[in-house]
Coordinates of C-alpha atoms in Angstrom, one line a residue:
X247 CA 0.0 0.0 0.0
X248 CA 3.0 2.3 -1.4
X249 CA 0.9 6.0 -1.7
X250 CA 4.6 8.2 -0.9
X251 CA 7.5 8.3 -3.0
X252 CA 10.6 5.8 -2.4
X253 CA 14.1 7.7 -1.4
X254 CA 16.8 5.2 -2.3
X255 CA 20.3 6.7 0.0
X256 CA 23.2 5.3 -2.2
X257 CA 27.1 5.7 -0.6
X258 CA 29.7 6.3 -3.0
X259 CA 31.9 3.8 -3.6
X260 CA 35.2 2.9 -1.8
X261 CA 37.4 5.9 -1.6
X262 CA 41.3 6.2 -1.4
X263 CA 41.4 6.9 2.1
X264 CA 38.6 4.2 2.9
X265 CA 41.5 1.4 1.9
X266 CA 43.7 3.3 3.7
X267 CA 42.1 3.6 6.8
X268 CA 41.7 7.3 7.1
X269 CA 38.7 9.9 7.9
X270 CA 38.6 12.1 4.4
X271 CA 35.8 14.4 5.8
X272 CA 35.2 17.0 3.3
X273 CA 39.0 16.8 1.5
X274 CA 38.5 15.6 -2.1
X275 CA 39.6 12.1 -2.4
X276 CA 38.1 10.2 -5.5
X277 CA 36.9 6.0 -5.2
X278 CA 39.7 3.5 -5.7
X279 CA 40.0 0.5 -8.7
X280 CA 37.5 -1.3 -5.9
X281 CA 35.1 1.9 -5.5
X282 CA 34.8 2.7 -9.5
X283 CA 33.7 -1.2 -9.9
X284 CA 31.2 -0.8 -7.0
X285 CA 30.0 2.2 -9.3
X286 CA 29.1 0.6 -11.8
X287 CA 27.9 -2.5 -10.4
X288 CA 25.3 -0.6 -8.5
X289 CA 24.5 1.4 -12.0
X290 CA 23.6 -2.6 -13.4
X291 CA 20.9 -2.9 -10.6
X292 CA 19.5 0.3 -10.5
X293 CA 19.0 0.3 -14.8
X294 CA 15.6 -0.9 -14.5
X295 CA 14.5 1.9 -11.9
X296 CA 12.7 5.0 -13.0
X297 CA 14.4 8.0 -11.0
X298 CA 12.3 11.0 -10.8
X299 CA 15.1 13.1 -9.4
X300 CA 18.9 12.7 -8.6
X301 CA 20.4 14.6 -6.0
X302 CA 23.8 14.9 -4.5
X303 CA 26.5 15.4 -2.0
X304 CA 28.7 17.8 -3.7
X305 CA 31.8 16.3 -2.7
X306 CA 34.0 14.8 -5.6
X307 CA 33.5 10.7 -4.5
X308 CA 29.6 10.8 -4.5
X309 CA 29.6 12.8 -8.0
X310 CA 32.1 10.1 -9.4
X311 CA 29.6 7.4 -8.1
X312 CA 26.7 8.8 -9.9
X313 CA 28.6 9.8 -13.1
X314 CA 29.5 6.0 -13.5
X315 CA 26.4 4.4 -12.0
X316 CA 23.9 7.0 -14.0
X317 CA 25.7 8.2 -16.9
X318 CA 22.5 9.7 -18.0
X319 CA 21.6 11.1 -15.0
X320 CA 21.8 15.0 -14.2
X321 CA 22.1 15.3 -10.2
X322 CA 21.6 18.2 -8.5
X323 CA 24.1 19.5 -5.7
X324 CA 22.9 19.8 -2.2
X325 CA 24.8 20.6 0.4
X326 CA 22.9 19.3 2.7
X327 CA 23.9 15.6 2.1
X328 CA 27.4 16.6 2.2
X329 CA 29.8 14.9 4.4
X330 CA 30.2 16.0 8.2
X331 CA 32.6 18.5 9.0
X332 CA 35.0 16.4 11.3
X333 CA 37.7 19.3 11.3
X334 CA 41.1 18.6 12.5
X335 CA 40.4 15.1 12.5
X336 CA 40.2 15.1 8.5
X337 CA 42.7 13.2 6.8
X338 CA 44.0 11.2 9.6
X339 CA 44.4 7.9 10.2
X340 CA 41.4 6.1 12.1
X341 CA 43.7 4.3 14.6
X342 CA 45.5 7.3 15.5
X343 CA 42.0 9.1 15.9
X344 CA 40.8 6.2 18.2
X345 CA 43.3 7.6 21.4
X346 CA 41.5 10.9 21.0
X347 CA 39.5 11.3 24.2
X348 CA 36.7 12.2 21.5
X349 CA 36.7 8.8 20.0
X350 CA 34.5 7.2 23.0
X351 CA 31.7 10.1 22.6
X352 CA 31.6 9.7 19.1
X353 CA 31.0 5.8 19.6
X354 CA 29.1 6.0 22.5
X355 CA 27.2 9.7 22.8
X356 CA 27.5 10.9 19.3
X357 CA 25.1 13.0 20.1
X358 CA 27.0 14.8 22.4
X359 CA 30.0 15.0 19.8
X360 CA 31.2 18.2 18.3
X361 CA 34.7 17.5 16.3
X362 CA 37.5 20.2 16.9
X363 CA 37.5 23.1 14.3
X364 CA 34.4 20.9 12.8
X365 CA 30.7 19.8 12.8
X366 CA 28.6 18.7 15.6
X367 CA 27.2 15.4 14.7
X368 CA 23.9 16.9 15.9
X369 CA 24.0 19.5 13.8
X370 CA 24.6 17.2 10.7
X371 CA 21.9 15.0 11.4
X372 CA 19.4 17.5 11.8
X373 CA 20.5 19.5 8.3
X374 CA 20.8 15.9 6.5
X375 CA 17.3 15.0 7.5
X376 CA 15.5 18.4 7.0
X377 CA 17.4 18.0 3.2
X378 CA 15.4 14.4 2.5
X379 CA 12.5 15.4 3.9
X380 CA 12.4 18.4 2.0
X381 CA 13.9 16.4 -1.5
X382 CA 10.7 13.8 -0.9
X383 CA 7.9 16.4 -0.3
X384 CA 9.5 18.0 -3.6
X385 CA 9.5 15.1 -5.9
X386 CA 6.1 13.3 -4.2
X387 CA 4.3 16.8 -5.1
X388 CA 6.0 17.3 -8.7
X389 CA 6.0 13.4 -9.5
X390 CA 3.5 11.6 -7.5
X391 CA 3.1 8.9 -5.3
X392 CA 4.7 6.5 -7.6
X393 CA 7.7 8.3 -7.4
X394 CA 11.8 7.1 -6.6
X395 CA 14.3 9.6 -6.0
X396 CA 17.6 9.0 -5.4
X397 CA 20.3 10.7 -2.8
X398 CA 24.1 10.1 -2.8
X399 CA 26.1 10.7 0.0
X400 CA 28.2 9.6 2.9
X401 CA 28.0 6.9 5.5
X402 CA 27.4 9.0 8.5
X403 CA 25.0 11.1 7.1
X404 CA 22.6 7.7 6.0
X405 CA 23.3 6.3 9.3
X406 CA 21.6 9.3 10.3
X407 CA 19.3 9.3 8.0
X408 CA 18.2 6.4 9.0
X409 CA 18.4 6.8 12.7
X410 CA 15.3 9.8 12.4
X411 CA 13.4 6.8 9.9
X412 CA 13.4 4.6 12.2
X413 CA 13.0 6.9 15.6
X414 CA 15.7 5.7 17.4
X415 CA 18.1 8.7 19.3
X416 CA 20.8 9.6 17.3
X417 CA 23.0 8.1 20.0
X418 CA 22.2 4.6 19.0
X419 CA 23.1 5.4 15.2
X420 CA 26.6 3.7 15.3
X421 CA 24.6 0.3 15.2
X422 CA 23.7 1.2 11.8
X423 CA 25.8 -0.3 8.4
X424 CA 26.0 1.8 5.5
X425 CA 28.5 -0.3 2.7
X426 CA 30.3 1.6 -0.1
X427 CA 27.7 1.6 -2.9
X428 CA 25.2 -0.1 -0.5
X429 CA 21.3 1.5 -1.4
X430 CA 18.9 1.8 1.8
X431 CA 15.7 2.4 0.8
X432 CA 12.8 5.0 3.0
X433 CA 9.3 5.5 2.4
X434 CA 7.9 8.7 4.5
X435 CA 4.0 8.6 5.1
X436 CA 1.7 11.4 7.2
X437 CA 2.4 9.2 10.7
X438 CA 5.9 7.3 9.7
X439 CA 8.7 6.2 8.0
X440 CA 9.4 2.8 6.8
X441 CA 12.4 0.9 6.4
X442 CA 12.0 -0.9 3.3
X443 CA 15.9 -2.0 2.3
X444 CA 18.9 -1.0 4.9
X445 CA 22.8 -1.5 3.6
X446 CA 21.5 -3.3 0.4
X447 CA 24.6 -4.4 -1.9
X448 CA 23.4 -6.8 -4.1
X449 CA 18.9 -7.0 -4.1
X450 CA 16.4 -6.7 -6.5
X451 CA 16.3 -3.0 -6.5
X452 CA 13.2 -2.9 -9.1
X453 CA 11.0 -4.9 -6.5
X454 CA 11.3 -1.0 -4.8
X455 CA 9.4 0.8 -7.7
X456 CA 5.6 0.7 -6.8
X457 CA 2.6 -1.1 -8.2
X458 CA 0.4 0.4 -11.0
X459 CA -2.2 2.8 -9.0
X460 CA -4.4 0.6 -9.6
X461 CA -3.5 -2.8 -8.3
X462 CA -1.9 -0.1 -4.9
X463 CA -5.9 1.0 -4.4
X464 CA -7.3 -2.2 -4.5
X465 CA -4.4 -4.2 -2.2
X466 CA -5.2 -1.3 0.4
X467 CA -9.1 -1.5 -0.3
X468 CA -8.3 -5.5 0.9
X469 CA -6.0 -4.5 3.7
X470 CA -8.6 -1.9 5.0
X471 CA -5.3 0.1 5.6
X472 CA -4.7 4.1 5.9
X473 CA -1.7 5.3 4.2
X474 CA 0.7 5.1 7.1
X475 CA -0.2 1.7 8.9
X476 CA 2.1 -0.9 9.4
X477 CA 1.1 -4.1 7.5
X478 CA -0.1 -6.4 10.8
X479 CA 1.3 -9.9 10.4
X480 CA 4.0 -8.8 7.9
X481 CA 1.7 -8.3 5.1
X482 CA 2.5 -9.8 1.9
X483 CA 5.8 -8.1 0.3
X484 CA 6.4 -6.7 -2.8
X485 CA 4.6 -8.8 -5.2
X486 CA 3.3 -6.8 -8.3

């Protein structure tokens, strides 16, 4: 009973620095060998998905993701998918960065974390979900209910994401897996979001684009369901 548009969050793919074991932030590294095949891989499974809009972290790694995933695709920047501003800890190792009396706030209280000469993690939470929010109410209004969008960006920021999707304090977000080139896929209704995919790096991804209006009103006529009710029992997938 799919009557909202579907976001699909894509990472970029592996990185320089994410073989390397460092934090990039905001500095421009560009995928890896490993990261340009993820590309393109994900590209193969998302050919037979119709994408009402593309959007963007502006940072260099996402755009190269979507220039070889979606070659025909023009994505829009926003900034507020963009990476979060870790400051001083950019560009340095993870395992030097893990004797920072930061690193157990981050893991444990992120919520609480502000990095030095940086973001709070707060703060980037709050700007990367006002941004999806805002993207879906865009493309459900100019494209309908039928609607997928899709939004490139960084593994914090979807871990974030998907934290507010599924109402869990942002504290509890570093339980949450976001792959290179993994898709996670949100549907936001009146009362709720649902978690349809989470870290996905090898589905179906067409089984996300929704029914025909016709065969969604009648399932929901069936189900007796309003728009944002949970299917009791488990309901019965994604069958078209």
């Amino acid at each position: 009973m799919v009557t909202v548009a579907t976001l699909l969050l894509l990472r970029h793919g592996r990185t320089t620095a994410n073989a390397e074991g460092g934090l990039a932030g905001r500095q421009p590294v560009e995928l890896d060998d490993t990261g340009r095949a993820q590309a393109a891989a994900v590209g193969e499974r998302l050919r037979g998905v119709p994408l009402a809009a593309v959007v963007t972290s502006p940072l260099i790694r996402c755009r190269q993701t979507l220039e070889l995933a979606l070659p025909g695709a023009d994505p829009v920047l926003e900034e507020g998918l963009i990476e979060c501003g870790y400051g001083t800890w950019e560009g340095q190792p993870l395992k030097k960065l893990a004797k920072e009396p930061l690193w157990p706030v981050v893991q444990q209280h992120p919520s609480a974390a502000v990095f030095p000469e940086g973001e709070a993690m707060a703060a980037m939470a709050a700007r990367a979900v006002a941004a999806v929010r805002s993207w879906d109410a865009r493309v459900t209004a100019e494209h309908g209910p039928e609607a997928v969008w899709l939004a490139c960006s960084h593994g914090d920021v979807i871990k974030a994401i998907v934290a507010d999707a599924l109402g869990v304090h942002l504290d509890l977000f570093q339980r949450i897996v976001a792959d290179p080139a993994s898709v996670t896929a949100i549907r936001y209704t009146p009362l709720r979001p649902f978690l349809v995919r989470l870290n996905d790096t090898g589905g179906d991804l067409t089984a996300l684009v929704p029914p025909p209006p016709k065969r969604r009103r009648r399932a929901a006529r069936a189900a007796g369901a309003a728009d944002s009710d949970a299917a009791v029992g488990g309901g019965a997938g994604a069958g078209r």
